[in-house]
Amino acid sequence: MEPPTAIKRRLNELGLRSRLRARPRAQGRVLAPAGLFRRLPSAPGLYFPFYHDVLPEYAGDLRHHLETLGRIGPMIGWDEALTLLAGTRPLTGPVFCLSFDDAHLSWRDVVVPVLRELAVPATFFLTTGLVGRPGNLTWADCREIREAGFAFGSHTVTHTRLADRSDAEAGHEIAGSKREIEDELGAEVRDFAAPYGYPGVDFTERDVRLAKESGYRSFATTLRPAMHAGDSPMWICRQGLHPAWPIMAVRTRVHD
Ligand SMILES: [Zn+2]
């Protein structure tokens, strides 16, 4: 049992954190000093940075992040990342595999143009229940993004915390979203990203098993370490970033 002061402190931290999340530039400035003690990666390792919404005012910042990472190592697609995890060829330096979560309209208007300009591949993890809602993509948008050469994975139906759901509900979130994306896009969906993504809190081993049984080949978490050949594709570690963050703040998430 935590003493009341510790609980209070924790609540204050959470309050601060959610206030900062609403103000990403300020959040980046708060994170940046911790980046002093970190360096962007130089050793061999596979990194999976990911973003959510990228509002038009952050297009230049996203480009700056991707150019900075791209100078350190190649940006590869999800298929190739999985072959590196399988050990088909040795990692000789840092490698980056990019993804985006939810169903933001800005993927169409901001993200895809930047990715095409820089020739950076990416996977979009789609929450199917958001598609067609205000501020989100339509299925026609998703088809257009797919036709532009980008990959789609599933990020559940309702963006629920899977750990809180019954077996049947979790099964629907994991398998139902896969089926719906496959029906709408006419392509197999084999990659899954758990909402919130923290093991034991946001999802459990049960959900990894359900994903495997539903035909997924990979399962993404929000644990942050670099990955290497031999690591499980059913436990992908991704580093959540916001384009508004200065590179010093990026260094707190993507580092050796
Ligand atoms: Zn999400």
PDB file of C-alpha atoms and ligand atoms in Angstrom:
ATOM      1  CA  MET A   1       0.000   0.000   0.000  1.00  0.00           C
ATOM      2  CA  GLU A   2       1.471   3.347  -1.017  1.00  0.00           C
ATOM      3  CA  PRO A   3       1.522   6.103   1.625  1.00  0.00           C
ATOM      4  CA  PRO A   4      -0.998   8.876   0.804  1.00  0.00           C
ATOM      5  CA  THR A   5       1.740  11.424   0.014  1.00  0.00           C
ATOM      6  CA  ALA A   6       3.209   9.096  -2.640  1.00  0.00           C
ATOM      7  CA  ILE A   7      -0.213   8.647  -4.199  1.00  0.00           C
ATOM      8  CA  LYS A   8      -0.753  12.398  -4.164  1.00  0.00           C
ATOM      9  CA  ARG A   9       2.635  12.992  -5.784  1.00  0.00           C
ATOM     10  CA  ARG A  10       1.828  10.397  -8.424  1.00  0.00           C
ATOM     11  CA  LEU A  11      -1.512  12.057  -9.186  1.00  0.00           C
ATOM     12  CA  ASN A  12       0.204  15.417  -9.490  1.00  0.00           C
ATOM     13  CA  GLU A  13       2.711  13.896 -11.908  1.00  0.00           C
ATOM     14  CA  LEU A  14      -0.101  12.382 -13.956  1.00  0.00           C
ATOM     15  CA  GLY A  15      -1.924  15.724 -14.000  1.00  0.00           C
ATOM     16  CA  LEU A  16       1.239  17.470 -15.134  1.00  0.00           C
ATOM     17  CA  ARG A  17       1.837  14.807 -17.716  1.00  0.00           C
ATOM     18  CA  SER A  18      -1.615  15.099 -19.272  1.00  0.00           C
ATOM     19  CA  ARG A  19      -1.390  18.914 -19.245  1.00  0.00           C
ATOM     20  CA  LEU A  20       1.977  18.660 -20.998  1.00  0.00           C
ATOM     21  CA  ARG A  21       0.666  16.159 -23.504  1.00  0.00           C
ATOM     22  CA  ALA A  22      -1.862  18.769 -24.596  1.00  0.00           C
ATOM     23  CA  ARG A  23       1.036  21.207 -25.129  1.00  0.00           C
ATOM     24  CA  PRO A  24       3.664  19.192 -26.999  1.00  0.00           C
ATOM     25  CA  ARG A  25       6.177  22.048 -27.434  1.00  0.00           C
ATOM     26  CA  ALA A  26       6.199  22.623 -23.665  1.00  0.00           C
ATOM     27  CA  GLN A  27       6.422  18.851 -23.108  1.00  0.00           C
ATOM     28  CA  GLY A  28       9.449  18.753 -25.420  1.00  0.00           C
ATOM     29  CA  ARG A  29      11.136  21.539 -23.463  1.00  0.00           C
ATOM     30  CA  VAL A  30      10.521  19.692 -20.176  1.00  0.00           C
ATOM     31  CA  LEU A  31      11.951  16.458 -21.592  1.00  0.00           C
ATOM     32  CA  ALA A  32      14.926  18.065 -23.342  1.00  0.00           C
ATOM     33  CA  PRO A  33      17.330  18.423 -20.352  1.00  0.00           C
ATOM     34  CA  ALA A  34      17.193  14.642 -19.776  1.00  0.00           C
ATOM     35  CA  GLY A  35      18.389  14.314 -23.376  1.00  0.00           C
ATOM     36  CA  LEU A  36      21.723  15.821 -22.281  1.00  0.00           C
ATOM     37  CA  PHE A  37      22.605  12.436 -20.812  1.00  0.00           C
ATOM     38  CA  ARG A  38      21.580  10.467 -23.896  1.00  0.00           C
ATOM     39  CA  ARG A  39      22.864  10.258 -27.438  1.00  0.00           C
ATOM     40  CA  LEU A  40      20.989   9.299 -30.560  1.00  0.00           C
ATOM     41  CA  PRO A  41      21.935   5.691 -31.327  1.00  0.00           C
ATOM     42  CA  SER A  42      25.238   4.764 -32.932  1.00  0.00           C
ATOM     43  CA  ALA A  43      25.434   1.040 -32.087  1.00  0.00           C
ATOM     44  CA  PRO A  44      23.660  -1.620 -34.183  1.00  0.00           C
ATOM     45  CA  GLY A  45      19.999  -1.812 -33.193  1.00  0.00           C
ATOM     46  CA  LEU A  46      16.512  -1.675 -34.604  1.00  0.00           C
ATOM     47  CA  TYR A  47      14.329   1.260 -33.494  1.00  0.00           C
ATOM     48  CA  PHE A  48      10.601   1.709 -34.086  1.00  0.00           C
ATOM     49  CA  PRO A  49       9.785   5.399 -33.545  1.00  0.00           C
ATOM     50  CA  PHE A  50       6.086   6.210 -33.808  1.00  0.00           C
ATOM     51  CA  TYR A  51       3.810   9.228 -33.875  1.00  0.00           C
ATOM     52  CA  HIS A  52       0.086   9.943 -33.702  1.00  0.00           C
ATOM     53  CA  ASP A  53      -1.446  13.105 -35.131  1.00  0.00           C
ATOM     54  CA  VAL A  54       0.845  15.511 -37.026  1.00  0.00           C
ATOM     55  CA  LEU A  55      -0.885  18.880 -37.347  1.00  0.00           C
ATOM     56  CA  PRO A  56       0.128  21.069 -40.320  1.00  0.00           C
ATOM     57  CA  GLU A  57       2.199  23.375 -38.078  1.00  0.00           C
ATOM     58  CA  TYR A  58       4.418  20.386 -37.243  1.00  0.00           C
ATOM     59  CA  ALA A  59       5.096  19.224 -40.818  1.00  0.00           C
ATOM     60  CA  GLY A  60       8.530  20.878 -40.851  1.00  0.00           C
ATOM     61  CA  ASP A  61       9.321  19.397 -37.426  1.00  0.00           C
ATOM     62  CA  LEU A  62       8.421  15.898 -38.586  1.00  0.00           C
ATOM     63  CA  ARG A  63      10.658  16.379 -41.632  1.00  0.00           C
ATOM     64  CA  HIS A  64      13.459  17.536 -39.329  1.00  0.00           C
ATOM     65  CA  HIS A  65      13.080  14.440 -37.070  1.00  0.00           C
ATOM     66  CA  LEU A  66      13.099  12.067 -40.020  1.00  0.00           C
ATOM     67  CA  GLU A  67      16.055  13.770 -41.690  1.00  0.00           C
ATOM     68  CA  THR A  68      17.991  13.664 -38.412  1.00  0.00           C
ATOM     69  CA  LEU A  69      17.309   9.948 -37.872  1.00  0.00           C
ATOM     70  CA  GLY A  70      17.892   9.252 -41.567  1.00  0.00           C
ATOM     71  CA  ARG A  71      21.424  10.646 -41.291  1.00  0.00           C
ATOM     72  CA  ILE A  72      22.177   8.046 -38.587  1.00  0.00           C
ATOM     73  CA  GLY A  73      20.758   4.984 -40.295  1.00  0.00           C
ATOM     74  CA  PRO A  74      18.364   3.741 -42.970  1.00  0.00           C
ATOM     75  CA  MET A  75      14.587   4.043 -42.579  1.00  0.00           C
ATOM     76  CA  ILE A  76      13.054   0.703 -43.536  1.00  0.00           C
ATOM     77  CA  GLY A  77       9.559  -0.767 -43.811  1.00  0.00           C
ATOM     78  CA  TRP A  78       7.904  -3.194 -41.389  1.00  0.00           C
ATOM     79  CA  ASP A  79       8.491  -6.270 -43.617  1.00  0.00           C
ATOM     80  CA  GLU A  80      12.209  -5.592 -43.778  1.00  0.00           C
ATOM     81  CA  ALA A  81      12.364  -4.850 -40.042  1.00  0.00           C
ATOM     82  CA  LEU A  82      10.874  -8.270 -39.313  1.00  0.00           C
ATOM     83  CA  THR A  83      13.436  -9.975 -41.542  1.00  0.00           C
ATOM     84  CA  LEU A  84      16.201  -8.190 -39.588  1.00  0.00           C
ATOM     85  CA  LEU A  85      14.672  -9.452 -36.321  1.00  0.00           C
ATOM     86  CA  ALA A  86      14.658 -12.923 -37.854  1.00  0.00           C
ATOM     87  CA  GLY A  87      18.409 -12.539 -38.358  1.00  0.00           C
ATOM     88  CA  THR A  88      18.503 -12.820 -42.156  1.00  0.00           C
ATOM     89  CA  ARG A  89      21.394 -10.343 -42.267  1.00  0.00           C
ATOM     90  CA  PRO A  90      23.462  -8.713 -39.544  1.00  0.00           C
ATOM     91  CA  LEU A  91      22.688  -5.228 -38.240  1.00  0.00           C
ATOM     92  CA  THR A  92      25.709  -3.014 -38.786  1.00  0.00           C
ATOM     93  CA  GLY A  93      24.328   0.193 -37.237  1.00  0.00           C
ATOM     94  CA  PRO A  94      21.103   1.834 -36.131  1.00  0.00           C
ATOM     95  CA  VAL A  95      18.073   1.155 -38.343  1.00  0.00           C
ATOM     96  CA  PHE A  96      14.680   2.866 -38.047  1.00  0.00           C
ATOM     97  CA  CYS A  97      11.179   1.599 -38.828  1.00  0.00           C
ATOM     98  CA  LEU A  98       8.456   4.223 -38.609  1.00  0.00           C
ATOM     99  CA  SER A  99       4.771   3.918 -37.683  1.00  0.00           C
ATOM    100  CA  PHE A 100       1.721   6.052 -36.894  1.00  0.00           C
ATOM    101  CA  ASP A 101      -1.246   5.212 -34.630  1.00  0.00           C
ATOM    102  CA  ASP A 102      -5.042   5.777 -34.597  1.00  0.00           C
ATOM    103  CA  ALA A 103      -6.707   7.190 -37.772  1.00  0.00           C
ATOM    104  CA  HIS A 104      -5.778  10.856 -37.985  1.00  0.00           C
ATOM    105  CA  LEU A 105      -6.812  12.894 -41.019  1.00  0.00           C
ATOM    106  CA  SER A 106      -3.385  14.532 -40.855  1.00  0.00           C
ATOM    107  CA  TRP A 107      -1.862  11.276 -42.116  1.00  0.00           C
ATOM    108  CA  ARG A 108      -3.380  12.075 -45.509  1.00  0.00           C
ATOM    109  CA  ASP A 109      -2.768  15.817 -45.496  1.00  0.00           C
ATOM    110  CA  VAL A 110       0.547  16.168 -43.655  1.00  0.00           C
ATOM    111  CA  VAL A 111       2.300  12.864 -42.994  1.00  0.00           C
ATOM    112  CA  VAL A 112       2.082  11.121 -46.359  1.00  0.00           C
ATOM    113  CA  PRO A 113       3.345  14.178 -48.317  1.00  0.00           C
ATOM    114  CA  VAL A 114       6.399  14.425 -46.012  1.00  0.00           C
ATOM    115  CA  LEU A 115       7.073  10.676 -46.207  1.00  0.00           C
ATOM    116  CA  ARG A 116       6.827  10.703 -50.002  1.00  0.00           C
ATOM    117  CA  GLU A 117       9.108  13.721 -50.247  1.00  0.00           C
ATOM    118  CA  LEU A 118      11.758  11.956 -48.131  1.00  0.00           C
ATOM    119  CA  ALA A 119      11.033   8.462 -49.553  1.00  0.00           C
ATOM    120  CA  VAL A 120      10.514   7.073 -46.043  1.00  0.00           C
ATOM    121  CA  PRO A 121       8.324   3.955 -45.666  1.00  0.00           C
ATOM    122  CA  ALA A 122       5.833   3.686 -42.802  1.00  0.00           C
ATOM    123  CA  THR A 123       3.105   1.518 -41.322  1.00  0.00           C
ATOM    124  CA  PHE A 124      -0.214   3.021 -40.199  1.00  0.00           C
ATOM    125  CA  PHE A 125      -1.894   1.259 -37.266  1.00  0.00           C
ATOM    126  CA  LEU A 126      -5.582   1.879 -37.703  1.00  0.00           C
ATOM    127  CA  THR A 127      -8.318   2.013 -35.054  1.00  0.00           C
ATOM    128  CA  THR A 128     -11.206   0.924 -37.245  1.00  0.00           C
ATOM    129  CA  GLY A 129     -13.952   2.498 -35.095  1.00  0.00           C
ATOM    130  CA  LEU A 130     -12.421   5.929 -35.691  1.00  0.00           C
ATOM    131  CA  VAL A 131     -12.529   5.653 -39.482  1.00  0.00           C
ATOM    132  CA  GLY A 132     -15.122   8.022 -40.911  1.00  0.00           C
ATOM    133  CA  ARG A 133     -15.440   9.999 -37.658  1.00  0.00           C
ATOM    134  CA  PRO A 134     -14.783  13.780 -37.720  1.00  0.00           C
ATOM    135  CA  GLY A 135     -11.056  14.539 -37.817  1.00  0.00           C
ATOM    136  CA  ASN A 136     -10.245  11.020 -38.951  1.00  0.00           C
ATOM    137  CA  LEU A 137      -9.633   9.270 -42.244  1.00  0.00           C
ATOM    138  CA  THR A 138     -12.316   7.676 -44.380  1.00  0.00           C
ATOM    139  CA  TRP A 139     -11.817   4.229 -45.889  1.00  0.00           C
ATOM    140  CA  ALA A 140     -11.290   5.947 -49.251  1.00  0.00           C
ATOM    141  CA  ASP A 141      -8.412   7.928 -47.658  1.00  0.00           C
ATOM    142  CA  CYS A 142      -6.941   4.692 -46.295  1.00  0.00           C
ATOM    143  CA  ARG A 143      -7.132   3.046 -49.710  1.00  0.00           C
ATOM    144  CA  GLU A 144      -5.384   6.057 -51.237  1.00  0.00           C
ATOM    145  CA  ILE A 145      -2.577   5.875 -48.657  1.00  0.00           C
ATOM    146  CA  ARG A 146      -2.210   2.170 -49.281  1.00  0.00           C
ATOM    147  CA  GLU A 147      -2.072   2.723 -53.026  1.00  0.00           C
ATOM    148  CA  ALA A 148       0.721   5.237 -52.396  1.00  0.00           C
ATOM    149  CA  GLY A 149       2.730   2.272 -51.088  1.00  0.00           C
ATOM    150  CA  PHE A 150       2.247   2.457 -47.321  1.00  0.00           C
ATOM    151  CA  ALA A 151       1.332  -0.450 -45.061  1.00  0.00           C
ATOM    152  CA  PHE A 152      -1.562  -0.798 -42.630  1.00  0.00           C
ATOM    153  CA  GLY A 153      -1.790  -2.669 -39.353  1.00  0.00           C
ATOM    154  CA  SER A 154      -4.505  -2.889 -36.721  1.00  0.00           C
ATOM    155  CA  HIS A 155      -4.827  -0.805 -33.567  1.00  0.00           C
ATOM    156  CA  THR A 156      -8.125  -2.419 -32.399  1.00  0.00           C
ATOM    157  CA  VAL A 157     -11.730  -1.422 -33.096  1.00  0.00           C
ATOM    158  CA  THR A 158     -12.402   1.004 -30.225  1.00  0.00           C
ATOM    159  CA  HIS A 159      -8.921   1.933 -28.941  1.00  0.00           C
ATOM    160  CA  THR A 160      -9.680   0.171 -25.688  1.00  0.00           C
ATOM    161  CA  ARG A 161      -7.236  -0.907 -22.992  1.00  0.00           C
ATOM    162  CA  LEU A 162      -7.219  -4.624 -23.849  1.00  0.00           C
ATOM    163  CA  ALA A 163      -6.206  -5.702 -20.337  1.00  0.00           C
ATOM    164  CA  ASP A 164      -9.592  -4.451 -19.079  1.00  0.00           C
ATOM    165  CA  ARG A 165     -11.599  -6.469 -21.606  1.00  0.00           C
ATOM    166  CA  SER A 166     -13.034  -9.988 -21.423  1.00  0.00           C
ATOM    167  CA  ASP A 167     -11.598 -12.717 -23.661  1.00  0.00           C
ATOM    168  CA  ALA A 168     -14.512 -12.323 -26.094  1.00  0.00           C
ATOM    169  CA  GLU A 169     -14.231  -8.541 -26.202  1.00  0.00           C
ATOM    170  CA  ALA A 170     -10.450  -8.621 -26.678  1.00  0.00           C
ATOM    171  CA  GLY A 171     -10.903 -11.235 -29.405  1.00  0.00           C
ATOM    172  CA  HIS A 172     -13.308  -8.917 -31.220  1.00  0.00           C
ATOM    173  CA  GLU A 173     -10.965  -5.926 -30.868  1.00  0.00           C
ATOM    174  CA  ILE A 174      -8.008  -7.896 -32.232  1.00  0.00           C
ATOM    175  CA  ALA A 175      -9.582 -10.159 -34.879  1.00  0.00           C
ATOM    176  CA  GLY A 176     -12.561  -7.944 -35.833  1.00  0.00           C
ATOM    177  CA  SER A 177     -10.372  -4.946 -36.657  1.00  0.00           C
ATOM    178  CA  LYS A 178      -8.124  -7.170 -38.785  1.00  0.00           C
ATOM    179  CA  ARG A 179     -11.070  -8.491 -40.778  1.00  0.00           C
ATOM    180  CA  GLU A 180     -12.541  -5.044 -41.303  1.00  0.00           C
ATOM    181  CA  ILE A 181      -9.299  -3.513 -42.588  1.00  0.00           C
ATOM    182  CA  GLU A 182      -8.755  -6.517 -44.852  1.00  0.00           C
ATOM    183  CA  ASP A 183     -12.285  -6.201 -46.260  1.00  0.00           C
ATOM    184  CA  GLU A 184     -11.951  -2.462 -46.814  1.00  0.00           C
ATOM    185  CA  LEU A 185      -8.406  -2.396 -48.215  1.00  0.00           C
ATOM    186  CA  GLY A 186      -8.362  -5.786 -49.933  1.00  0.00           C
ATOM    187  CA  ALA A 187      -5.012  -6.716 -48.393  1.00  0.00           C
ATOM    188  CA  GLU A 188      -3.932  -9.007 -45.581  1.00  0.00           C
ATOM    189  CA  VAL A 189      -3.269  -7.327 -42.213  1.00  0.00           C
ATOM    190  CA  ARG A 190      -0.547  -9.057 -40.216  1.00  0.00           C
ATOM    191  CA  ASP A 191       0.721  -6.448 -37.773  1.00  0.00           C
ATOM    192  CA  PHE A 192      -0.937  -5.263 -34.560  1.00  0.00           C
ATOM    193  CA  ALA A 193      -0.205  -2.418 -32.152  1.00  0.00           C
ATOM    194  CA  ALA A 194      -1.789  -2.486 -28.695  1.00  0.00           C
ATOM    195  CA  PRO A 195      -3.420   0.807 -27.598  1.00  0.00           C
ATOM    196  CA  TYR A 196      -1.304   2.520 -24.897  1.00  0.00           C
ATOM    197  CA  GLY A 197       1.005  -0.479 -25.241  1.00  0.00           C
ATOM    198  CA  TYR A 198       2.396  -1.044 -21.755  1.00  0.00           C
ATOM    199  CA  PRO A 199       2.593  -4.752 -20.854  1.00  0.00           C
ATOM    200  CA  GLY A 200       0.665  -5.916 -17.787  1.00  0.00           C
ATOM    201  CA  VAL A 201      -1.226  -2.603 -17.627  1.00  0.00           C
ATOM    202  CA  ASP A 202      -2.616  -2.044 -21.114  1.00  0.00           C
ATOM    203  CA  PHE A 203      -2.415  -5.595 -22.475  1.00  0.00           C
ATOM    204  CA  THR A 204      -1.453  -9.029 -21.196  1.00  0.00           C
ATOM    205  CA  GLU A 205       0.043 -12.266 -22.543  1.00  0.00           C
ATOM    206  CA  ARG A 206      -3.537 -13.286 -23.359  1.00  0.00           C
ATOM    207  CA  ASP A 207      -3.746 -10.524 -25.967  1.00  0.00           C
ATOM    208  CA  VAL A 208      -0.442 -11.521 -27.550  1.00  0.00           C
ATOM    209  CA  ARG A 209      -1.796 -15.071 -27.774  1.00  0.00           C
ATOM    210  CA  LEU A 210      -5.101 -13.862 -29.264  1.00  0.00           C
ATOM    211  CA  ALA A 211      -3.177 -11.846 -31.846  1.00  0.00           C
ATOM    212  CA  LYS A 212      -1.099 -14.876 -32.786  1.00  0.00           C
ATOM    213  CA  GLU A 213      -4.235 -17.037 -33.067  1.00  0.00           C
ATOM    214  CA  SER A 214      -5.891 -14.367 -35.228  1.00  0.00           C
ATOM    215  CA  GLY A 215      -3.068 -14.568 -37.764  1.00  0.00           C
ATOM    216  CA  TYR A 216      -0.873 -11.625 -36.817  1.00  0.00           C
ATOM    217  CA  ARG A 217       2.865 -11.981 -37.289  1.00  0.00           C
ATOM    218  CA  SER A 218       3.830  -9.015 -35.085  1.00  0.00           C
ATOM    219  CA  PHE A 219       2.578  -7.308 -31.917  1.00  0.00           C
ATOM    220  CA  ALA A 220       3.803  -3.832 -31.011  1.00  0.00           C
ATOM    221  CA  THR A 221       4.158  -2.497 -27.456  1.00  0.00           C
ATOM    222  CA  THR A 222       5.376   0.862 -26.166  1.00  0.00           C
ATOM    223  CA  LEU A 223       8.406  -0.520 -24.359  1.00  0.00           C
ATOM    224  CA  ARG A 224      11.335   1.483 -25.647  1.00  0.00           C
ATOM    225  CA  PRO A 225      14.607  -0.452 -25.871  1.00  0.00           C
ATOM    226  CA  ALA A 226      16.416  -1.077 -29.152  1.00  0.00           C
ATOM    227  CA  MET A 227      15.714  -4.447 -30.737  1.00  0.00           C
ATOM    228  CA  HIS A 228      18.156  -6.956 -32.194  1.00  0.00           C
ATOM    229  CA  ALA A 229      18.198 -10.142 -34.270  1.00  0.00           C
ATOM    230  CA  GLY A 230      16.485 -12.937 -32.363  1.00  0.00           C
ATOM    231  CA  ASP A 231      14.031 -10.682 -30.504  1.00  0.00           C
ATOM    232  CA  SER A 232      10.382 -11.697 -30.844  1.00  0.00           C
ATOM    233  CA  PRO A 233       8.220  -9.956 -33.453  1.00  0.00           C
ATOM    234  CA  MET A 234       5.319 -10.568 -31.029  1.00  0.00           C
ATOM    235  CA  TRP A 235       6.938  -8.056 -28.668  1.00  0.00           C
ATOM    236  CA  ILE A 236       8.020  -5.089 -30.803  1.00  0.00           C
ATOM    237  CA  CYS A 237       9.433  -2.172 -28.797  1.00  0.00           C
ATOM    238  CA  ARG A 238       8.431   1.257 -30.120  1.00  0.00           C
ATOM    239  CA  GLN A 239       9.457   4.762 -29.096  1.00  0.00           C
ATOM    240  CA  GLY A 240       6.567   7.255 -28.952  1.00  0.00           C
ATOM    241  CA  LEU A 241       7.554  10.716 -30.228  1.00  0.00           C
ATOM    242  CA  HIS A 242       5.858  14.015 -30.923  1.00  0.00           C
ATOM    243  CA  PRO A 243       7.063  16.057 -33.894  1.00  0.00           C
ATOM    244  CA  ALA A 244       6.970  19.229 -31.762  1.00  0.00           C
ATOM    245  CA  TRP A 245       9.773  17.883 -29.573  1.00  0.00           C
ATOM    246  CA  PRO A 246      13.316  19.194 -30.064  1.00  0.00           C
ATOM    247  CA  ILE A 247      15.895  16.513 -30.950  1.00  0.00           C
ATOM    248  CA  MET A 248      17.165  16.725 -27.349  1.00  0.00           C
ATOM    249  CA  ALA A 249      13.767  15.346 -26.269  1.00  0.00           C
ATOM    250  CA  VAL A 250      13.836  12.693 -29.009  1.00  0.00           C
ATOM    251  CA  ARG A 251      17.134  11.525 -27.459  1.00  0.00           C
ATOM    252  CA  THR A 252      15.260  10.589 -24.255  1.00  0.00           C
ATOM    253  CA  ARG A 253      13.317   7.990 -26.257  1.00  0.00           C
ATOM    254  CA  VAL A 254      15.626   6.926 -29.113  1.00  0.00           C
ATOM    255  CA  HIS A 255      19.111   6.231 -27.785  1.00  0.00           C
ATOM    256  CA  ASP A 256      21.752   3.502 -27.479  1.00  0.00           C
TER     257      ASP A 256
HETATM  258 ZN    ZN B   1      -3.420   4.780 -30.134  1.00  0.00          ZN
END
